[in-house]
Amino acid sequence: MIEVKNIEVLIKSIEILRGVSLTLAPGEMIGLVGRNGAGKTTTIRALMGLAPLKDGEILVDGRSIDHLKPHQRAALGIGYLPEDRRLVPLLTVEENILVPSWAMPQIDHKKRLAFAYDLLPEIATMRDRKALQLSGGQQKLVALARAIMAGTKVLLLDEPFEGVAPALSQRVSEVIGALRGEKLAVLIAQSEVNHAAKMLDRSYSIERGTSI
Ligand code: ATP
């Protein structure tokens, strides 16, 4: 269970988040919806430890994770799909997917990789290609596989449907939908809910750095 309690985040001394609260329980698919610039990415970055809190707290299973670095949060089973994918261009598809597992000695890497390939067989066929050889949409799928690799408990997906062709966004939806039943908590940030509307249990709205 993740609890975000009234967090505030400053970027370059400007208050970007000014009171965001949400909860995310195992098995839930939750939306975080707001227009561009509302603070969705910053909320997810704060959850990953990439944007320091000025106030408020983030708890996982009742314990504060504020002192944990991003790789330590990955080790807790939190997977992250950044909006801009952030693959390492010169690494292969498989190496990119395995990156978060370097911080996770407790998981069976082979088994988890097989699970990711099972969900995304089209990625398995590209495993030896360098990330820079892929299209933007293919890179999104690889970044999703990488998030699934780490996300044994929680998946934080920042605009998973953005910048991909309609057929591919349908695939992204199917893959996310197939994770239901895995007892995963999934947070999907979107500026519009159209793609994920049916699969969401509920949504939070975010406006000017405040959740509603
Ligand atoms: P988008 O989908 O456009 O990324 P968002 O809801 O995810 O929107 P954020 O990326 O969290 O919004 O940004 C929230 C606000 O913080 C915006 O006004 C943005 O301009 C500002 N912001 C974010 N990062 C920085 C930064 N590094 N420097 C300055 N301002 C920033």
JSON list of C-alpha atoms and ligand atoms in Angstrom, two decimals:
[
{"chain": "A", "resi": 1, "resn": "MET", "atom": "CA", "xyz": [0.00, 0.00, 0.00]},
{"chain": "A", "resi": 2, "resn": "ILE", "atom": "CA", "xyz": [1.35, 3.41, -1.02]},
{"chain": "A", "resi": 3, "resn": "GLU", "atom": "CA", "xyz": [0.17, 6.57, 0.71]},
{"chain": "A", "resi": 4, "resn": "VAL", "atom": "CA", "xyz": [1.13, 9.98, -0.59]},
{"chain": "A", "resi": 5, "resn": "LYS", "atom": "CA", "xyz": [0.28, 12.49, 2.13]},
{"chain": "A", "resi": 6, "resn": "ASN", "atom": "CA", "xyz": [-0.04, 16.12, 1.22]},
{"chain": "A", "resi": 7, "resn": "ILE", "atom": "CA", "xyz": [3.31, 16.37, -0.55]},
{"chain": "A", "resi": 8, "resn": "GLU", "atom": "CA", "xyz": [4.90, 19.65, -1.61]},
{"chain": "A", "resi": 9, "resn": "VAL", "atom": "CA", "xyz": [7.75, 19.87, -4.11]},
{"chain": "A", "resi": 10, "resn": "LEU", "atom": "CA", "xyz": [9.82, 22.88, -5.13]},
{"chain": "A", "resi": 11, "resn": "ILE", "atom": "CA", "xyz": [11.64, 23.05, -8.45]},
{"chain": "A", "resi": 12, "resn": "LYS", "atom": "CA", "xyz": [14.10, 25.93, -8.75]},
{"chain": "A", "resi": 13, "resn": "SER", "atom": "CA", "xyz": [12.38, 27.48, -5.71]},
{"chain": "A", "resi": 14, "resn": "ILE", "atom": "CA", "xyz": [8.98, 27.48, -7.41]},
{"chain": "A", "resi": 15, "resn": "GLU", "atom": "CA", "xyz": [6.29, 25.46, -5.66]},
{"chain": "A", "resi": 16, "resn": "ILE", "atom": "CA", "xyz": [5.28, 22.88, -8.27]},
{"chain": "A", "resi": 17, "resn": "LEU", "atom": "CA", "xyz": [3.33, 20.52, -6.01]},
{"chain": "A", "resi": 18, "resn": "ARG", "atom": "CA", "xyz": [1.35, 22.16, -3.24]},
{"chain": "A", "resi": 19, "resn": "GLY", "atom": "CA", "xyz": [-0.63, 19.40, -1.64]},
{"chain": "A", "resi": 20, "resn": "VAL", "atom": "CA", "xyz": [-0.91, 16.12, -3.51]},
{"chain": "A", "resi": 21, "resn": "SER", "atom": "CA", "xyz": [-2.40, 13.15, -1.69]},
{"chain": "A", "resi": 22, "resn": "LEU", "atom": "CA", "xyz": [-3.32, 9.73, -2.98]},
{"chain": "A", "resi": 23, "resn": "THR", "atom": "CA", "xyz": [-3.45, 6.10, -1.98]},
{"chain": "A", "resi": 24, "resn": "LEU", "atom": "CA", "xyz": [-2.68, 3.08, -4.07]},
{"chain": "A", "resi": 25, "resn": "ALA", "atom": "CA", "xyz": [-3.52, -0.41, -2.85]},
{"chain": "A", "resi": 26, "resn": "PRO", "atom": "CA", "xyz": [-2.45, -3.80, -4.27]},
{"chain": "A", "resi": 27, "resn": "GLY", "atom": "CA", "xyz": [-4.60, -4.81, -7.22]},
{"chain": "A", "resi": 28, "resn": "GLU", "atom": "CA", "xyz": [-5.82, -1.28, -7.90]},
{"chain": "A", "resi": 29, "resn": "MET", "atom": "CA", "xyz": [-5.49, 0.61, -11.20]},
{"chain": "A", "resi": 30, "resn": "ILE", "atom": "CA", "xyz": [-5.68, 4.29, -10.46]},
{"chain": "A", "resi": 31, "resn": "GLY", "atom": "CA", "xyz": [-5.62, 7.28, -12.80]},
{"chain": "A", "resi": 32, "resn": "LEU", "atom": "CA", "xyz": [-3.83, 10.56, -12.19]},
{"chain": "A", "resi": 33, "resn": "VAL", "atom": "CA", "xyz": [-5.45, 12.98, -14.57]},
{"chain": "A", "resi": 34, "resn": "GLY", "atom": "CA", "xyz": [-4.60, 16.58, -15.29]},
{"chain": "A", "resi": 35, "resn": "ARG", "atom": "CA", "xyz": [-3.70, 18.85, -18.14]},
{"chain": "A", "resi": 36, "resn": "ASN", "atom": "CA", "xyz": [-0.12, 19.45, -19.25]},
{"chain": "A", "resi": 37, "resn": "GLY", "atom": "CA", "xyz": [1.86, 21.16, -16.53]},
{"chain": "A", "resi": 38, "resn": "ALA", "atom": "CA", "xyz": [-0.57, 20.17, -13.75]},
{"chain": "A", "resi": 39, "resn": "GLY", "atom": "CA", "xyz": [2.09, 18.20, -11.88]},
{"chain": "A", "resi": 40, "resn": "LYS", "atom": "CA", "xyz": [1.57, 14.55, -12.87]},
{"chain": "A", "resi": 41, "resn": "THR", "atom": "CA", "xyz": [5.19, 13.90, -13.82]},
{"chain": "A", "resi": 42, "resn": "THR", "atom": "CA", "xyz": [6.45, 15.68, -10.71]},
{"chain": "A", "resi": 43, "resn": "THR", "atom": "CA", "xyz": [4.17, 13.54, -8.51]},
{"chain": "A", "resi": 44, "resn": "ILE", "atom": "CA", "xyz": [5.53, 10.35, -10.06]},
{"chain": "A", "resi": 45, "resn": "ARG", "atom": "CA", "xyz": [9.11, 11.62, -9.84]},
{"chain": "A", "resi": 46, "resn": "ALA", "atom": "CA", "xyz": [8.53, 12.38, -6.15]},
{"chain": "A", "resi": 47, "resn": "LEU", "atom": "CA", "xyz": [7.27, 8.80, -5.67]},
{"chain": "A", "resi": 48, "resn": "MET", "atom": "CA", "xyz": [10.46, 7.51, -7.33]},
{"chain": "A", "resi": 49, "resn": "GLY", "atom": "CA", "xyz": [12.71, 9.74, -5.21]},
{"chain": "A", "resi": 50, "resn": "LEU", "atom": "CA", "xyz": [13.69, 11.92, -8.19]},
{"chain": "A", "resi": 51, "resn": "ALA", "atom": "CA", "xyz": [12.09, 15.10, -6.84]},
{"chain": "A", "resi": 52, "resn": "PRO", "atom": "CA", "xyz": [12.75, 15.88, -3.16]},
{"chain": "A", "resi": 53, "resn": "LEU", "atom": "CA", "xyz": [9.84, 16.70, -0.88]},
{"chain": "A", "resi": 54, "resn": "LYS", "atom": "CA", "xyz": [9.63, 20.06, 0.83]},
{"chain": "A", "resi": 55, "resn": "ASP", "atom": "CA", "xyz": [6.77, 18.83, 2.95]},
{"chain": "A", "resi": 56, "resn": "GLY", "atom": "CA", "xyz": [4.43, 15.87, 3.35]},
{"chain": "A", "resi": 57, "resn": "GLU", "atom": "CA", "xyz": [5.44, 12.23, 3.21]},
{"chain": "A", "resi": 58, "resn": "ILE", "atom": "CA", "xyz": [5.26, 9.06, 1.17]},
{"chain": "A", "resi": 59, "resn": "LEU", "atom": "CA", "xyz": [4.64, 5.77, 2.96]},
{"chain": "A", "resi": 60, "resn": "VAL", "atom": "CA", "xyz": [4.95, 2.23, 1.65]},
{"chain": "A", "resi": 61, "resn": "ASP", "atom": "CA", "xyz": [3.22, -0.34, 3.85]},
{"chain": "A", "resi": 62, "resn": "GLY", "atom": "CA", "xyz": [3.09, 2.25, 6.63]},
{"chain": "A", "resi": 63, "resn": "ARG", "atom": "CA", "xyz": [6.79, 3.18, 6.50]},
{"chain": "A", "resi": 64, "resn": "SER", "atom": "CA", "xyz": [8.22, 6.42, 5.20]},
{"chain": "A", "resi": 65, "resn": "ILE", "atom": "CA", "xyz": [10.42, 5.99, 2.10]},
{"chain": "A", "resi": 66, "resn": "ASP", "atom": "CA", "xyz": [11.58, 9.61, 2.10]},
{"chain": "A", "resi": 67, "resn": "HIS", "atom": "CA", "xyz": [15.17, 8.60, 2.92]},
{"chain": "A", "resi": 68, "resn": "LEU", "atom": "CA", "xyz": [15.38, 6.05, 0.09]},
{"chain": "A", "resi": 69, "resn": "LYS", "atom": "CA", "xyz": [17.21, 6.77, -3.16]},
{"chain": "A", "resi": 70, "resn": "PRO", "atom": "CA", "xyz": [15.58, 5.91, -6.51]},
{"chain": "A", "resi": 71, "resn": "HIS", "atom": "CA", "xyz": [17.39, 2.57, -6.90]},
{"chain": "A", "resi": 72, "resn": "GLN", "atom": "CA", "xyz": [16.38, 1.62, -3.36]},
{"chain": "A", "resi": 73, "resn": "ARG", "atom": "CA", "xyz": [12.76, 2.34, -4.27]},
{"chain": "A", "resi": 74, "resn": "ALA", "atom": "CA", "xyz": [13.12, 0.13, -7.36]},
{"chain": "A", "resi": 75, "resn": "ALA", "atom": "CA", "xyz": [14.41, -2.55, -5.01]},
{"chain": "A", "resi": 76, "resn": "LEU", "atom": "CA", "xyz": [11.14, -2.29, -3.07]},
{"chain": "A", "resi": 77, "resn": "GLY", "atom": "CA", "xyz": [9.36, -3.41, -6.25]},
{"chain": "A", "resi": 78, "resn": "ILE", "atom": "CA", "xyz": [8.41, -0.02, -7.68]},
{"chain": "A", "resi": 79, "resn": "GLY", "atom": "CA", "xyz": [8.62, 0.11, -11.48]},
{"chain": "A", "resi": 80, "resn": "TYR", "atom": "CA", "xyz": [8.61, 3.39, -13.39]},
{"chain": "A", "resi": 81, "resn": "LEU", "atom": "CA", "xyz": [7.80, 4.20, -17.02]},
{"chain": "A", "resi": 82, "resn": "PRO", "atom": "CA", "xyz": [9.02, 7.77, -17.63]},
{"chain": "A", "resi": 83, "resn": "GLU", "atom": "CA", "xyz": [7.07, 9.90, -20.08]},
{"chain": "A", "resi": 84, "resn": "ASP", "atom": "CA", "xyz": [10.16, 10.26, -22.29]},
{"chain": "A", "resi": 85, "resn": "ARG", "atom": "CA", "xyz": [11.16, 6.56, -22.00]},
{"chain": "A", "resi": 86, "resn": "ARG", "atom": "CA", "xyz": [14.81, 7.20, -21.09]},
{"chain": "A", "resi": 87, "resn": "LEU", "atom": "CA", "xyz": [16.32, 4.06, -22.59]},
{"chain": "A", "resi": 88, "resn": "VAL", "atom": "CA", "xyz": [20.10, 3.82, -22.81]},
{"chain": "A", "resi": 89, "resn": "PRO", "atom": "CA", "xyz": [20.61, 4.10, -26.61]},
{"chain": "A", "resi": 90, "resn": "LEU", "atom": "CA", "xyz": [23.74, 1.94, -26.89]},
{"chain": "A", "resi": 91, "resn": "LEU", "atom": "CA", "xyz": [22.47, -0.88, -24.69]},
{"chain": "A", "resi": 92, "resn": "THR", "atom": "CA", "xyz": [20.42, -3.68, -26.22]},
{"chain": "A", "resi": 93, "resn": "VAL", "atom": "CA", "xyz": [16.71, -4.05, -25.58]},
{"chain": "A", "resi": 94, "resn": "GLU", "atom": "CA", "xyz": [17.38, -6.83, -23.07]},
{"chain": "A", "resi": 95, "resn": "GLU", "atom": "CA", "xyz": [20.12, -4.90, -21.28]},
{"chain": "A", "resi": 96, "resn": "ASN", "atom": "CA", "xyz": [17.75, -1.92, -20.94]},
{"chain": "A", "resi": 97, "resn": "ILE", "atom": "CA", "xyz": [15.04, -4.13, -19.49]},
{"chain": "A", "resi": 98, "resn": "LEU", "atom": "CA", "xyz": [17.50, -5.63, -17.02]},
{"chain": "A", "resi": 99, "resn": "VAL", "atom": "CA", "xyz": [18.83, -2.28, -15.73]},
{"chain": "A", "resi": 100, "resn": "PRO", "atom": "CA", "xyz": [16.49, -2.01, -12.69]},
{"chain": "A", "resi": 101, "resn": "SER", "atom": "CA", "xyz": [17.17, -5.62, -11.73]},
{"chain": "A", "resi": 102, "resn": "TRP", "atom": "CA", "xyz": [20.80, -4.66, -10.92]},
{"chain": "A", "resi": 103, "resn": "ALA", "atom": "CA", "xyz": [19.33, -3.00, -7.81]},
{"chain": "A", "resi": 104, "resn": "MET", "atom": "CA", "xyz": [17.14, -6.01, -6.99]},
{"chain": "A", "resi": 105, "resn": "PRO", "atom": "CA", "xyz": [19.21, -8.98, -5.80]},
{"chain": "A", "resi": 106, "resn": "GLN", "atom": "CA", "xyz": [16.11, -10.48, -4.18]},
{"chain": "A", "resi": 107, "resn": "ILE", "atom": "CA", "xyz": [14.23, -11.18, -7.42]},
{"chain": "A", "resi": 108, "resn": "ASP", "atom": "CA", "xyz": [14.73, -14.07, -9.81]},
{"chain": "A", "resi": 109, "resn": "HIS", "atom": "CA", "xyz": [15.91, -12.08, -12.84]},
{"chain": "A", "resi": 110, "resn": "LYS", "atom": "CA", "xyz": [15.39, -14.86, -15.37]},
{"chain": "A", "resi": 111, "resn": "LYS", "atom": "CA", "xyz": [11.87, -15.53, -14.18]},
{"chain": "A", "resi": 112, "resn": "ARG", "atom": "CA", "xyz": [10.91, -11.86, -14.14]},
{"chain": "A", "resi": 113, "resn": "LEU", "atom": "CA", "xyz": [12.41, -11.32, -17.60]},
{"chain": "A", "resi": 114, "resn": "ALA", "atom": "CA", "xyz": [10.46, -14.31, -18.92]},
{"chain": "A", "resi": 115, "resn": "PHE", "atom": "CA", "xyz": [7.30, -12.78, -17.38]},
{"chain": "A", "resi": 116, "resn": "ALA", "atom": "CA", "xyz": [7.96, -9.46, -19.16]},
{"chain": "A", "resi": 117, "resn": "TYR", "atom": "CA", "xyz": [8.64, -11.23, -22.49]},
{"chain": "A", "resi": 118, "resn": "ASP", "atom": "CA", "xyz": [5.50, -13.30, -22.02]},
{"chain": "A", "resi": 119, "resn": "LEU", "atom": "CA", "xyz": [3.45, -10.12, -21.74]},
{"chain": "A", "resi": 120, "resn": "LEU", "atom": "CA", "xyz": [5.35, -8.45, -24.59]},
{"chain": "A", "resi": 121, "resn": "PRO", "atom": "CA", "xyz": [6.46, -11.17, -27.05]},
{"chain": "A", "resi": 122, "resn": "GLU", "atom": "CA", "xyz": [7.13, -8.55, -29.74]},
{"chain": "A", "resi": 123, "resn": "ILE", "atom": "CA", "xyz": [9.91, -7.19, -27.52]},
{"chain": "A", "resi": 124, "resn": "ALA", "atom": "CA", "xyz": [11.48, -10.64, -27.06]},
{"chain": "A", "resi": 125, "resn": "THR", "atom": "CA", "xyz": [12.14, -10.81, -30.79]},
{"chain": "A", "resi": 126, "resn": "MET", "atom": "CA", "xyz": [14.10, -7.55, -30.60]},
{"chain": "A", "resi": 127, "resn": "ARG", "atom": "CA", "xyz": [16.10, -8.43, -27.51]},
{"chain": "A", "resi": 128, "resn": "ASP", "atom": "CA", "xyz": [19.52, -8.15, -29.18]},
{"chain": "A", "resi": 129, "resn": "ARG", "atom": "CA", "xyz": [18.88, -4.89, -31.01]},
{"chain": "A", "resi": 130, "resn": "LYS", "atom": "CA", "xyz": [20.28, -1.66, -29.66]},
{"chain": "A", "resi": 131, "resn": "ALA", "atom": "CA", "xyz": [17.66, 0.70, -28.24]},
{"chain": "A", "resi": 132, "resn": "LEU", "atom": "CA", "xyz": [18.67, 3.42, -30.69]},
{"chain": "A", "resi": 133, "resn": "GLN", "atom": "CA", "xyz": [17.59, 1.20, -33.60]},
{"chain": "A", "resi": 134, "resn": "LEU", "atom": "CA", "xyz": [13.96, 1.14, -32.46]},
{"chain": "A", "resi": 135, "resn": "SER", "atom": "CA", "xyz": [11.08, 3.45, -33.32]},
{"chain": "A", "resi": 136, "resn": "GLY", "atom": "CA", "xyz": [9.62, 5.68, -30.63]},
{"chain": "A", "resi": 137, "resn": "GLY", "atom": "CA", "xyz": [6.64, 3.35, -30.18]},
{"chain": "A", "resi": 138, "resn": "GLN", "atom": "CA", "xyz": [8.85, 0.26, -29.88]},
{"chain": "A", "resi": 139, "resn": "GLN", "atom": "CA", "xyz": [10.96, 2.11, -27.31]},
{"chain": "A", "resi": 140, "resn": "LYS", "atom": "CA", "xyz": [7.81, 2.79, -25.30]},
{"chain": "A", "resi": 141, "resn": "LEU", "atom": "CA", "xyz": [7.12, -0.96, -25.16]},
{"chain": "A", "resi": 142, "resn": "VAL", "atom": "CA", "xyz": [10.69, -1.64, -24.05]},
{"chain": "A", "resi": 143, "resn": "ALA", "atom": "CA", "xyz": [10.38, 1.02, -21.35]},
{"chain": "A", "resi": 144, "resn": "LEU", "atom": "CA", "xyz": [7.13, -0.64, -20.27]},
{"chain": "A", "resi": 145, "resn": "ALA", "atom": "CA", "xyz": [8.90, -4.03, -20.10]},
{"chain": "A", "resi": 146, "resn": "ARG", "atom": "CA", "xyz": [11.64, -2.41, -18.00]},
{"chain": "A", "resi": 147, "resn": "ALA", "atom": "CA", "xyz": [9.00, -0.96, -15.63]},
{"chain": "A", "resi": 148, "resn": "ILE", "atom": "CA", "xyz": [7.39, -4.41, -15.36]},
{"chain": "A", "resi": 149, "resn": "MET", "atom": "CA", "xyz": [10.82, -5.93, -14.59]},
{"chain": "A", "resi": 150, "resn": "ALA", "atom": "CA", "xyz": [11.14, -3.78, -11.43]},
{"chain": "A", "resi": 151, "resn": "GLY", "atom": "CA", "xyz": [7.46, -3.37, -10.66]},
{"chain": "A", "resi": 152, "resn": "THR", "atom": "CA", "xyz": [6.70, -6.46, -8.67]},
{"chain": "A", "resi": 153, "resn": "LYS", "atom": "CA", "xyz": [4.48, -4.38, -6.32]},
{"chain": "A", "resi": 154, "resn": "VAL", "atom": "CA", "xyz": [3.83, -1.02, -7.92]},
{"chain": "A", "resi": 155, "resn": "LEU", "atom": "CA", "xyz": [3.88, 0.36, -11.46]},
{"chain": "A", "resi": 156, "resn": "LEU", "atom": "CA", "xyz": [4.09, 4.11, -12.06]},
{"chain": "A", "resi": 157, "resn": "LEU", "atom": "CA", "xyz": [3.23, 4.80, -15.69]},
{"chain": "A", "resi": 158, "resn": "ASP", "atom": "CA", "xyz": [3.68, 8.36, -16.92]},
{"chain": "A", "resi": 159, "resn": "GLU", "atom": "CA", "xyz": [1.62, 8.98, -20.08]},
{"chain": "A", "resi": 160, "resn": "PRO", "atom": "CA", "xyz": [1.96, 5.39, -21.35]},
{"chain": "A", "resi": 161, "resn": "PHE", "atom": "CA", "xyz": [-0.21, 6.09, -24.41]},
{"chain": "A", "resi": 162, "resn": "GLU", "atom": "CA", "xyz": [1.35, 9.36, -25.44]},
{"chain": "A", "resi": 163, "resn": "GLY", "atom": "CA", "xyz": [3.37, 9.55, -28.64]},
{"chain": "A", "resi": 164, "resn": "VAL", "atom": "CA", "xyz": [2.45, 6.06, -29.87]},
{"chain": "A", "resi": 165, "resn": "ALA", "atom": "CA", "xyz": [0.39, 5.12, -32.92]},
{"chain": "A", "resi": 166, "resn": "PRO", "atom": "CA", "xyz": [-3.20, 3.92, -32.25]},
{"chain": "A", "resi": 167, "resn": "ALA", "atom": "CA", "xyz": [-2.41, 0.22, -32.85]},
{"chain": "A", "resi": 168, "resn": "LEU", "atom": "CA", "xyz": [0.47, 0.38, -30.42]},
{"chain": "A", "resi": 169, "resn": "SER", "atom": "CA", "xyz": [-1.51, 2.23, -27.79]},
{"chain": "A", "resi": 170, "resn": "GLN", "atom": "CA", "xyz": [-4.04, -0.61, -28.03]},
{"chain": "A", "resi": 171, "resn": "ARG", "atom": "CA", "xyz": [-1.17, -3.02, -27.27]},
{"chain": "A", "resi": 172, "resn": "VAL", "atom": "CA", "xyz": [-0.07, -0.89, -24.32]},
{"chain": "A", "resi": 173, "resn": "SER", "atom": "CA", "xyz": [-3.64, -1.05, -23.01]},
{"chain": "A", "resi": 174, "resn": "GLU", "atom": "CA", "xyz": [-3.77, -4.83, -23.42]},
{"chain": "A", "resi": 175, "resn": "VAL", "atom": "CA", "xyz": [-0.47, -5.29, -21.60]},
{"chain": "A", "resi": 176, "resn": "ILE", "atom": "CA", "xyz": [-1.54, -3.06, -18.70]},
{"chain": "A", "resi": 177, "resn": "GLY", "atom": "CA", "xyz": [-4.92, -4.83, -18.62]},
{"chain": "A", "resi": 178, "resn": "ALA", "atom": "CA", "xyz": [-3.16, -8.22, -18.50]},
{"chain": "A", "resi": 179, "resn": "LEU", "atom": "CA", "xyz": [-1.44, -7.15, -15.28]},
{"chain": "A", "resi": 180, "resn": "ARG", "atom": "CA", "xyz": [-4.75, -7.19, -13.46]},
{"chain": "A", "resi": 181, "resn": "GLY", "atom": "CA", "xyz": [-4.80, -10.15, -11.13]},
{"chain": "A", "resi": 182, "resn": "GLU", "atom": "CA", "xyz": [-1.09, -9.76, -10.39]},
{"chain": "A", "resi": 183, "resn": "LYS", "atom": "CA", "xyz": [-1.89, -7.87, -7.14]},
{"chain": "A", "resi": 184, "resn": "LEU", "atom": "CA", "xyz": [0.01, -4.93, -8.54]},
{"chain": "A", "resi": 185, "resn": "ALA", "atom": "CA", "xyz": [-0.84, -1.35, -7.70]},
{"chain": "A", "resi": 186, "resn": "VAL", "atom": "CA", "xyz": [-0.79, 0.65, -10.94]},
{"chain": "A", "resi": 187, "resn": "LEU", "atom": "CA", "xyz": [-0.81, 4.45, -11.22]},
{"chain": "A", "resi": 188, "resn": "ILE", "atom": "CA", "xyz": [-1.43, 5.81, -14.73]},
{"chain": "A", "resi": 189, "resn": "ALA", "atom": "CA", "xyz": [-0.80, 9.50, -15.36]},
{"chain": "A", "resi": 190, "resn": "GLN", "atom": "CA", "xyz": [-2.67, 10.90, -18.34]},
{"chain": "A", "resi": 191, "resn": "SER", "atom": "CA", "xyz": [-3.86, 14.20, -19.69]},
{"chain": "A", "resi": 192, "resn": "GLU", "atom": "CA", "xyz": [-6.92, 12.44, -21.11]},
{"chain": "A", "resi": 193, "resn": "VAL", "atom": "CA", "xyz": [-8.47, 9.24, -19.79]},
{"chain": "A", "resi": 194, "resn": "ASN", "atom": "CA", "xyz": [-9.79, 7.85, -23.06]},
{"chain": "A", "resi": 195, "resn": "HIS", "atom": "CA", "xyz": [-7.37, 4.91, -23.44]},
{"chain": "A", "resi": 196, "resn": "ALA", "atom": "CA", "xyz": [-7.43, 3.66, -19.90]},
{"chain": "A", "resi": 197, "resn": "ALA", "atom": "CA", "xyz": [-10.96, 4.71, -18.89]},
{"chain": "A", "resi": 198, "resn": "LYS", "atom": "CA", "xyz": [-12.35, 1.18, -18.82]},
{"chain": "A", "resi": 199, "resn": "MET", "atom": "CA", "xyz": [-9.53, -0.34, -16.85]},
{"chain": "A", "resi": 200, "resn": "LEU", "atom": "CA", "xyz": [-9.31, 2.26, -14.08]},
{"chain": "A", "resi": 201, "resn": "ASP", "atom": "CA", "xyz": [-10.87, 1.59, -10.69]},
{"chain": "A", "resi": 202, "resn": "ARG", "atom": "CA", "xyz": [-10.86, 5.31, -9.86]},
{"chain": "A", "resi": 203, "resn": "SER", "atom": "CA", "xyz": [-8.96, 8.48, -10.66]},
{"chain": "A", "resi": 204, "resn": "TYR", "atom": "CA", "xyz": [-7.44, 11.49, -8.96]},
{"chain": "A", "resi": 205, "resn": "SER", "atom": "CA", "xyz": [-7.51, 14.84, -10.66]},
{"chain": "A", "resi": 206, "resn": "ILE", "atom": "CA", "xyz": [-4.57, 17.15, -10.38]},
{"chain": "A", "resi": 207, "resn": "GLU", "atom": "CA", "xyz": [-4.71, 20.87, -11.05]},
{"chain": "A", "resi": 208, "resn": "ARG", "atom": "CA", "xyz": [-1.92, 23.37, -10.57]},
{"chain": "A", "resi": 209, "resn": "GLY", "atom": "CA", "xyz": [0.00, 21.06, -8.29]},
{"chain": "A", "resi": 210, "resn": "THR", "atom": "CA", "xyz": [-2.95, 20.11, -6.08]},
{"chain": "A", "resi": 211, "resn": "SER", "atom": "CA", "xyz": [-4.83, 16.81, -6.17]},
{"chain": "A", "resi": 212, "resn": "ILE", "atom": "CA", "xyz": [-8.60, 16.73, -5.95]},
{"chain": "B", "resi": 1, "resn": "ATP", "atom": "P1", "xyz": [3.25, 17.18, -18.75]},
{"chain": "B", "resi": 1, "resn": "ATP", "atom": "O1", "xyz": [2.39, 16.05, -19.18]},
{"chain": "B", "resi": 1, "resn": "ATP", "atom": "O2", "xyz": [3.22, 18.35, -19.67]},
{"chain": "B", "resi": 1, "resn": "ATP", "atom": "O3", "xyz": [4.63, 16.77, -18.35]},
{"chain": "B", "resi": 1, "resn": "ATP", "atom": "P2", "xyz": [2.60, 17.25, -15.96]},
{"chain": "B", "resi": 1, "resn": "ATP", "atom": "O4", "xyz": [1.23, 17.30, -15.39]},
{"chain": "B", "resi": 1, "resn": "ATP", "atom": "O5", "xyz": [3.31, 15.96, -15.92]},
{"chain": "B", "resi": 1, "resn": "ATP", "atom": "O6", "xyz": [2.53, 17.77, -17.43]},
{"chain": "B", "resi": 1, "resn": "ATP", "atom": "P3", "xyz": [4.90, 18.36, -14.64]},
{"chain": "B", "resi": 1, "resn": "ATP", "atom": "O7", "xyz": [5.85, 17.88, -15.69]},
{"chain": "B", "resi": 1, "resn": "ATP", "atom": "O8", "xyz": [4.89, 17.68, -13.33]},
{"chain": "B", "resi": 1, "resn": "ATP", "atom": "O9", "xyz": [3.41, 18.38, -15.22]},
{"chain": "B", "resi": 1, "resn": "ATP", "atom": "O10", "xyz": [5.18, 19.90, -14.43]},
{"chain": "B", "resi": 1, "resn": "ATP", "atom": "C1", "xyz": [4.46, 20.71, -13.50]},
{"chain": "B", "resi": 1, "resn": "ATP", "atom": "C2", "xyz": [4.95, 22.12, -13.58]},
{"chain": "B", "resi": 1, "resn": "ATP", "atom": "O11", "xyz": [6.30, 22.18, -13.16]},
{"chain": "B", "resi": 1, "resn": "ATP", "atom": "C3", "xyz": [4.91, 22.73, -14.97]},
{"chain": "B", "resi": 1, "resn": "ATP", "atom": "O12", "xyz": [4.47, 24.05, -14.86]},
{"chain": "B", "resi": 1, "resn": "ATP", "atom": "C4", "xyz": [6.36, 22.67, -15.41]},
{"chain": "B", "resi": 1, "resn": "ATP", "atom": "O13", "xyz": [6.64, 23.73, -16.28]},
{"chain": "B", "resi": 1, "resn": "ATP", "atom": "C5", "xyz": [7.11, 22.82, -14.11]},
{"chain": "B", "resi": 1, "resn": "ATP", "atom": "N1", "xyz": [8.41, 22.13, -14.14]},
{"chain": "B", "resi": 1, "resn": "ATP", "atom": "C6", "xyz": [8.61, 20.80, -14.13]},
{"chain": "B", "resi": 1, "resn": "ATP", "atom": "N2", "xyz": [9.92, 20.50, -14.17]},
{"chain": "B", "resi": 1, "resn": "ATP", "atom": "C7", "xyz": [10.58, 21.67, -14.22]},
{"chain": "B", "resi": 1, "resn": "ATP", "atom": "C8", "xyz": [11.97, 22.06, -14.28]},
{"chain": "B", "resi": 1, "resn": "ATP", "atom": "N3", "xyz": [12.93, 21.13, -14.29]},
{"chain": "B", "resi": 1, "resn": "ATP", "atom": "N4", "xyz": [12.25, 23.37, -14.33]},
{"chain": "B", "resi": 1, "resn": "ATP", "atom": "C9", "xyz": [11.26, 24.29, -14.28]},
{"chain": "B", "resi": 1, "resn": "ATP", "atom": "N5", "xyz": [9.95, 24.01, -14.23]},
{"chain": "B", "resi": 1, "resn": "ATP", "atom": "C10", "xyz": [9.61, 22.72, -14.20]}
]
